[in-house]
mmCIF file of C-alpha atoms in Angstrom:
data_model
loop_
_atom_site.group_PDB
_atom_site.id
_atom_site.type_symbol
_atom_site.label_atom_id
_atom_site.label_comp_id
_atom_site.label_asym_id
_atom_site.label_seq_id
_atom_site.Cartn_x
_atom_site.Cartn_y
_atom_site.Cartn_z
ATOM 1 C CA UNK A 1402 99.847 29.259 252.552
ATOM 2 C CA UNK A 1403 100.181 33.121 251.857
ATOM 3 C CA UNK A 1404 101.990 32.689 248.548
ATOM 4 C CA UNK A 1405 99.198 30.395 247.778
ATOM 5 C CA UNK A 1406 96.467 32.713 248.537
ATOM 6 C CA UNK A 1407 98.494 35.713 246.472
ATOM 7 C CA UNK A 1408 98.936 33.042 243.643
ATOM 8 C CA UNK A 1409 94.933 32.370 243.716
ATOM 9 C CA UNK A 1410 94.290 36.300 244.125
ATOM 10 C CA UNK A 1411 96.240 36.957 240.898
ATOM 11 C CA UNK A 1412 94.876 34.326 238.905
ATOM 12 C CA UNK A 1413 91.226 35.427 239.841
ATOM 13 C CA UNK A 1414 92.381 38.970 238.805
ATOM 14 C CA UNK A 1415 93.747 38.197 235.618
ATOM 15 C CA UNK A 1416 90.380 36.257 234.677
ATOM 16 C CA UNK A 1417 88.160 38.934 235.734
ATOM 17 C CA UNK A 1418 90.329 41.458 233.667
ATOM 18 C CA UNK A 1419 89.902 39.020 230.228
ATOM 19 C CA UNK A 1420 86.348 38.825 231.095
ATOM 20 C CA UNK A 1421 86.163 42.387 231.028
ATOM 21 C CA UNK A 1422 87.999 43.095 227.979
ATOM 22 C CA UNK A 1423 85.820 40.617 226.390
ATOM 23 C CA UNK A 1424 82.670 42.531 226.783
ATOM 24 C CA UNK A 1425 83.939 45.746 226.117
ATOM 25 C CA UNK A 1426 85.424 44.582 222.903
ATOM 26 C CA UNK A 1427 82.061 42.457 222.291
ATOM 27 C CA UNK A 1428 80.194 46.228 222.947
ATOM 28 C CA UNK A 1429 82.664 48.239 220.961
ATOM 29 C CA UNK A 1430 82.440 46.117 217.765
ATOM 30 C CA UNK A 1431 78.579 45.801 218.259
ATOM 31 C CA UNK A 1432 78.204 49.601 217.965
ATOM 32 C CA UNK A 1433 80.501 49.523 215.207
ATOM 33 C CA UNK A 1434 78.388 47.511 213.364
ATOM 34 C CA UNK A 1435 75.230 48.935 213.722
ATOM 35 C CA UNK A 1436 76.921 52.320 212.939
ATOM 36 C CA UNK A 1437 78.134 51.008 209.715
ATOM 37 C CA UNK A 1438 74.720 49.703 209.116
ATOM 38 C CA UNK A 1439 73.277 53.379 209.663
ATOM 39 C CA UNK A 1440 75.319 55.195 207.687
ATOM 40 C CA UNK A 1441 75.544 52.239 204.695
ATOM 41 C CA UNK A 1442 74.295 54.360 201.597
ATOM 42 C CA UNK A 1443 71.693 53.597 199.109
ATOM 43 C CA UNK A 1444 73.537 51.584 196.499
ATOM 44 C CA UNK A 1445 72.347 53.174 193.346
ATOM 45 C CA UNK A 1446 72.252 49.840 191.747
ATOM 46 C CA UNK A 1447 70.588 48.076 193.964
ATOM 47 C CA UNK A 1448 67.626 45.396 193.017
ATOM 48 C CA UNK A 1449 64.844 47.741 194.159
ATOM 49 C CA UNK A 1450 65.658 50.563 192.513
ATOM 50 C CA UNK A 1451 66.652 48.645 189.419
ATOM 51 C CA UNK A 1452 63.264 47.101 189.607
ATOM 52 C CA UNK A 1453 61.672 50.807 190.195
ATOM 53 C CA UNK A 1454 63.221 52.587 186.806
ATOM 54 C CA UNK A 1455 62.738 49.419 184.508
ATOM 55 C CA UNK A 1456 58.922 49.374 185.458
ATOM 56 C CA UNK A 1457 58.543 53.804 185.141
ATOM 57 C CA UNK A 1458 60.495 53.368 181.510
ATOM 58 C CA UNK A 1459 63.533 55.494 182.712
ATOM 59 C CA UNK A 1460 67.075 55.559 181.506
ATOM 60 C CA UNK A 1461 69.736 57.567 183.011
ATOM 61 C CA UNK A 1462 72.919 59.214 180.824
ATOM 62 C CA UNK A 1463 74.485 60.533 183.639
ATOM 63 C CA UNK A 1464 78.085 61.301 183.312
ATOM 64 C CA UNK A 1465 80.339 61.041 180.978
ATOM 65 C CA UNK A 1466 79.738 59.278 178.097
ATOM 66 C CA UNK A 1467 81.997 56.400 177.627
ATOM 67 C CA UNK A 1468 82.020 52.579 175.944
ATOM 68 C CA UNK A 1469 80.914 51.064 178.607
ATOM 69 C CA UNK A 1470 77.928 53.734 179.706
ATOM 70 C CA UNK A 1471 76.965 53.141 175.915
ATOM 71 C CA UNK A 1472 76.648 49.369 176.426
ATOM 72 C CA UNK A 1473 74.425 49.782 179.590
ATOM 73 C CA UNK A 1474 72.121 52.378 177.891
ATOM 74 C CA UNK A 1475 71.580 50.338 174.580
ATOM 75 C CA UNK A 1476 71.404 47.212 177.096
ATOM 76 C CA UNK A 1477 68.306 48.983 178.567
ATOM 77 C CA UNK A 1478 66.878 50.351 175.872
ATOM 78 C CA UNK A 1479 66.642 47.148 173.911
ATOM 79 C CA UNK A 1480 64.968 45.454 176.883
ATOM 80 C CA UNK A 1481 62.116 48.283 177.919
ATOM 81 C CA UNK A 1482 61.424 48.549 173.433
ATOM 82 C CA UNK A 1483 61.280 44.221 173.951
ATOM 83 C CA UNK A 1484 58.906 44.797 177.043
ATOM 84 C CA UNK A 1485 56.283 47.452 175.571
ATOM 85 C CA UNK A 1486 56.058 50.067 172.653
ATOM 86 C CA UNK A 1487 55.156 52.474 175.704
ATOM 87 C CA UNK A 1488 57.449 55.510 175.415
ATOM 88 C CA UNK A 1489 60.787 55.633 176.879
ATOM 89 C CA UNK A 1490 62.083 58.774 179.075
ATOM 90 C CA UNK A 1491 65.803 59.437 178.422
ATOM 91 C CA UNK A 1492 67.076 61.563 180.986
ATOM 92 C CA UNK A 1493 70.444 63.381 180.321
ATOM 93 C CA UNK A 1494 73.186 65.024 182.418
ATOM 94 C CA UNK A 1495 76.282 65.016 180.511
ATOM 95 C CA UNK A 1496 79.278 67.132 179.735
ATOM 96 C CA UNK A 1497 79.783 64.700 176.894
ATOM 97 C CA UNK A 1498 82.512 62.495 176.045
ATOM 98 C CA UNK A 1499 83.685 60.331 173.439
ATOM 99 C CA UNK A 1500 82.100 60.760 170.149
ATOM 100 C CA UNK A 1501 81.427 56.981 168.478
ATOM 101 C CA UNK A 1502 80.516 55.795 172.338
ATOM 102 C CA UNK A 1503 77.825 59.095 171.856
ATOM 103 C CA UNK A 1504 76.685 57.689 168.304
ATOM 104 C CA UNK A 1505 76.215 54.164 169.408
ATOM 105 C CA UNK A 1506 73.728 55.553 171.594
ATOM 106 C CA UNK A 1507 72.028 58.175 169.320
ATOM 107 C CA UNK A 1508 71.673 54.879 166.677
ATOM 108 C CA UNK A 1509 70.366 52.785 169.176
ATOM 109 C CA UNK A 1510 67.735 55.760 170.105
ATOM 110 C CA UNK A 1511 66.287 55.558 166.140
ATOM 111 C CA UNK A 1512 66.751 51.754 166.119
ATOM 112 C CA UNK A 1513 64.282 50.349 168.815
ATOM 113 C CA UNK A 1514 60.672 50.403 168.313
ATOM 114 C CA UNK A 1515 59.215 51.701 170.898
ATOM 115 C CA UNK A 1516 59.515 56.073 171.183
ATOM 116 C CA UNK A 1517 61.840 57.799 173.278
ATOM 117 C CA UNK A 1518 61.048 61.171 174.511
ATOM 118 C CA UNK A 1519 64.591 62.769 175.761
ATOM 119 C CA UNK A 1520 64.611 65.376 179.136
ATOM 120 C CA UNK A 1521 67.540 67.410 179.735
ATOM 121 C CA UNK A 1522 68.663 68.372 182.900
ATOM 122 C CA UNK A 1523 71.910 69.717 184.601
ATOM 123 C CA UNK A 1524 73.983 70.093 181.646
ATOM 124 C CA UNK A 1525 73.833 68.843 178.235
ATOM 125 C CA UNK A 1526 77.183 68.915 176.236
ATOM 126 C CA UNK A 1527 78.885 68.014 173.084
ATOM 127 C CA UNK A 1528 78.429 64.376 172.272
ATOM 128 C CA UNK A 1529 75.163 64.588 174.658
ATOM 129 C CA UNK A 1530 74.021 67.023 172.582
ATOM 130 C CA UNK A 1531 74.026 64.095 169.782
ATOM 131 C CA UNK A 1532 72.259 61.823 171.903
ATOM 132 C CA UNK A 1533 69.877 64.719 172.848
ATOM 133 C CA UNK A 1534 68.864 65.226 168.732
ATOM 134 C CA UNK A 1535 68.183 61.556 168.342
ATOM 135 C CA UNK A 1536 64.203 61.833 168.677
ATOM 136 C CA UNK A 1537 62.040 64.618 166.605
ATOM 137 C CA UNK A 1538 61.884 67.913 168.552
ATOM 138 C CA UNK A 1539 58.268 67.702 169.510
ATOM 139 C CA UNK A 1540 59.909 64.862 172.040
ATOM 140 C CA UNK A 1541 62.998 66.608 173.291
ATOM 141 C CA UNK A 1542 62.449 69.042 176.358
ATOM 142 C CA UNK A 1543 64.560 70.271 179.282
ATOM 143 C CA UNK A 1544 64.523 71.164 182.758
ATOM 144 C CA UNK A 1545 64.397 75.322 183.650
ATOM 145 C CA UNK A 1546 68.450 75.164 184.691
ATOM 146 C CA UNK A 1547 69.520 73.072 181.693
ATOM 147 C CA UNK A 1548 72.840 74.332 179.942
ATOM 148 C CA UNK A 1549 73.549 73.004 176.643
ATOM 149 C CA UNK A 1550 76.988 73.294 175.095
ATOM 150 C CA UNK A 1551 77.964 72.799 171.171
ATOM 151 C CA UNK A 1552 81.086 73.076 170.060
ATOM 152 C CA UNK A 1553 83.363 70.724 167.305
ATOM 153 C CA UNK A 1554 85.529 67.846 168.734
ATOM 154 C CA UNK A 1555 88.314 68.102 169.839
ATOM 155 C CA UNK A 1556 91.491 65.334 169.701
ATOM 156 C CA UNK A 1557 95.570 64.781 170.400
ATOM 157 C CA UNK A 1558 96.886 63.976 166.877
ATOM 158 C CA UNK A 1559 99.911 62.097 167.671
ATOM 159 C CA UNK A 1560 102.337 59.918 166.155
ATOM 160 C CA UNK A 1561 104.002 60.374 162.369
ATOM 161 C CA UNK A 1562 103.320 63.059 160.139
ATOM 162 C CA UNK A 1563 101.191 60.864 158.322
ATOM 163 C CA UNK A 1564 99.113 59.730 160.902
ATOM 164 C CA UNK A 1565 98.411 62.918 161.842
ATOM 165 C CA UNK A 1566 97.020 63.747 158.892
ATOM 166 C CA UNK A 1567 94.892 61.213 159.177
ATOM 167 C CA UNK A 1568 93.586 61.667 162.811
ATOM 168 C CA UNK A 1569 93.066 65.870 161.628
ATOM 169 C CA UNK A 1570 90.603 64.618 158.277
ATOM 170 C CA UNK A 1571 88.683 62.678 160.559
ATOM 171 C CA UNK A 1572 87.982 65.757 163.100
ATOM 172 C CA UNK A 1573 86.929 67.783 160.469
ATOM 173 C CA UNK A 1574 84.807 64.938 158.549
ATOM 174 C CA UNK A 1575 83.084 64.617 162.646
ATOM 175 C CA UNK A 1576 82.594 68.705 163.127
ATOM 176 C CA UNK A 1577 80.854 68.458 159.129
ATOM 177 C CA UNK A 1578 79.292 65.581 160.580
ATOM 178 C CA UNK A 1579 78.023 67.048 163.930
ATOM 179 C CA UNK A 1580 77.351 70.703 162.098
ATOM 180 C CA UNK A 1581 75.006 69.013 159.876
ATOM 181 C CA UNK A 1582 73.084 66.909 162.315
ATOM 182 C CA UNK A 1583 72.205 70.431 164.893
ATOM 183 C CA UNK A 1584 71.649 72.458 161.404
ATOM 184 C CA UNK A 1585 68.710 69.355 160.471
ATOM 185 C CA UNK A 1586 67.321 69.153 164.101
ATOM 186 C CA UNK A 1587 67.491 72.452 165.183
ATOM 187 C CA UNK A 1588 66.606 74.258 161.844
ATOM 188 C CA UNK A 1589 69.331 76.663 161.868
ATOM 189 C CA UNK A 1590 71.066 77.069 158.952
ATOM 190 C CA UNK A 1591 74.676 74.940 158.264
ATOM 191 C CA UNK A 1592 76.569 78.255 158.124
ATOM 192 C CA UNK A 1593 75.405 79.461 161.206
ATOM 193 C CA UNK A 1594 75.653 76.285 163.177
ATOM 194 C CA UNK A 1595 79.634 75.841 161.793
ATOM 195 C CA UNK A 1596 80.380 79.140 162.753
ATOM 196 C CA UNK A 1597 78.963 78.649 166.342
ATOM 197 C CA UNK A 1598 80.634 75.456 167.095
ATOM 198 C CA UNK A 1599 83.744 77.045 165.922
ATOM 199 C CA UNK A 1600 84.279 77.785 169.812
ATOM 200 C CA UNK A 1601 82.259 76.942 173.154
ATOM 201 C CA UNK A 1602 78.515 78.493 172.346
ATOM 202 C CA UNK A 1603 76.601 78.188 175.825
ATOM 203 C CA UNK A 1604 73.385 77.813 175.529
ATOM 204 C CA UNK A 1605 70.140 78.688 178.357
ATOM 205 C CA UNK A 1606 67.400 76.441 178.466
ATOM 206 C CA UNK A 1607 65.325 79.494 177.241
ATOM 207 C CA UNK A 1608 68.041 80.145 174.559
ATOM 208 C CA UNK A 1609 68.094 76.416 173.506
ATOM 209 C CA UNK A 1610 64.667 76.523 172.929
ATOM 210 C CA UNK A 1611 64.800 79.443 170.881
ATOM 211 C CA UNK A 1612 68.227 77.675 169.107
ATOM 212 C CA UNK A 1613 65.444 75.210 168.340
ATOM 213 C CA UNK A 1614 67.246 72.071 170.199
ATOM 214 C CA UNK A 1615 64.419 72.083 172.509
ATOM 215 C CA UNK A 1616 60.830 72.005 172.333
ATOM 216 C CA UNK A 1617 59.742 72.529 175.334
ATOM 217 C CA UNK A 1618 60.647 73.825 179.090
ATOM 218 C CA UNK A 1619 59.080 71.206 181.734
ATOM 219 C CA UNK A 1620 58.980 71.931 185.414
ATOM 220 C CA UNK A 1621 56.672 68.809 186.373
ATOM 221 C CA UNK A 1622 56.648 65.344 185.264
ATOM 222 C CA UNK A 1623 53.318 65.106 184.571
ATOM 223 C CA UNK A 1624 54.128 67.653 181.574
ATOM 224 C CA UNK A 1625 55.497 65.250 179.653
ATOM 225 C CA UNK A 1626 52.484 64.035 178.852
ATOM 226 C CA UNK A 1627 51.266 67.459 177.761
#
């Protein structure tokens, strides 16, 4: 009768001790979950704020500029010009990046109809800079803490001797190519601007504007309208 009373005891224990468990584990992973719910970040993508920068006319070139940023910036900017000829708002933050990914954009600027009025902001660097001179100056202004940075491409000529002959002409057709475009928007002369891209030239937002890359410094939004 004892043993059976010990064998009863034991089994009573053992079930209380899984019941236990169960609801502590049942707690723990509920608190989990609602912590990973709290700290769950604002998906830059998502639906709403999609919805939010479609509808104010916005497109970002944050980063660096690549293929595949080119395809989502043209992407947009052929669906807002399809929407409305309202003007566009371009805003760039870019140390720059590859050059044709830079000109698909910079086309695609001067192809839509509708206008596009570019703001720079952070940093705006070589091949930004030629997304940057797509629109007339009277539409291109900057933040106050802008930094703009010309300079002529750079590359990693590889391969046979021949090739890298090649792979050099092209450079220099791009810097005659990129020298010529600043000299036309900025209104400096084509000497000056090859000799300043001949290294990293640094540019304020105060000295850009004076450069003549900017029009305007802009501290509110409401200025763009100005």
């Amino acid at each position: 009768m004892s043993f059976l009373m010990q064998a009863l005891n034991r089994t009573m224990l053992v079930s209380l001790i899984e019941k236990v468990n169960k609801n502590v584990n049942k707690n723990v992973n509920k608190k989990v979950n609602m912590s990973e719910e709290k700290e769950k970040p604002v998906d830059a993508a998502s639906p709403f704020l999609e919805e939010k920068a479609f509808k104010s006319r916005t497109v970002l070139v944050f980063g660096t500029i690549n293929d595949k940023l080119a395809a989502e910036v043209s992407k947009r900017l052929i669906a807002l010009s399809a929407e409305s000829d309202t003007p566009i708002t371009l805003l760039v933050s870019s140390p720059g990046g590859h050059v044709e990914s830079g000109d698909v954009i910079h086309d695609m600027i001067r192809f839509i109809n509708a206008p596009v009025r570019v703001v720079g902001t952070g940093w705006v660097g070589s091949a930004a800079v030629n997304v940057f001179l797509a629109v007339p100056k009277e539409r291109r202004v900057c933040l106050p803490n802008t930094r703009f940075l010309i300079h002529q491409p750079s590359g990693g000529a590889g391969g046979q001797a021949t090739d890298i002959a090649i792979q050099a002409r092209e450079i220099v057709k791009i810097r005659e190519r990129i020298a010529a475009l600043i000299a036309k928007e900025s209104g400096q002369t084509l000497e000056r601007v090859t000799n300043d891209i001949e290294r990293d030239y640094w540019m304020s937002a105060i000295e850009a504007q004076e450069y003549g890359l900017v029009s305007r410094i802009i501290v509110n939004q409401n200025e763009l309208n100005a």
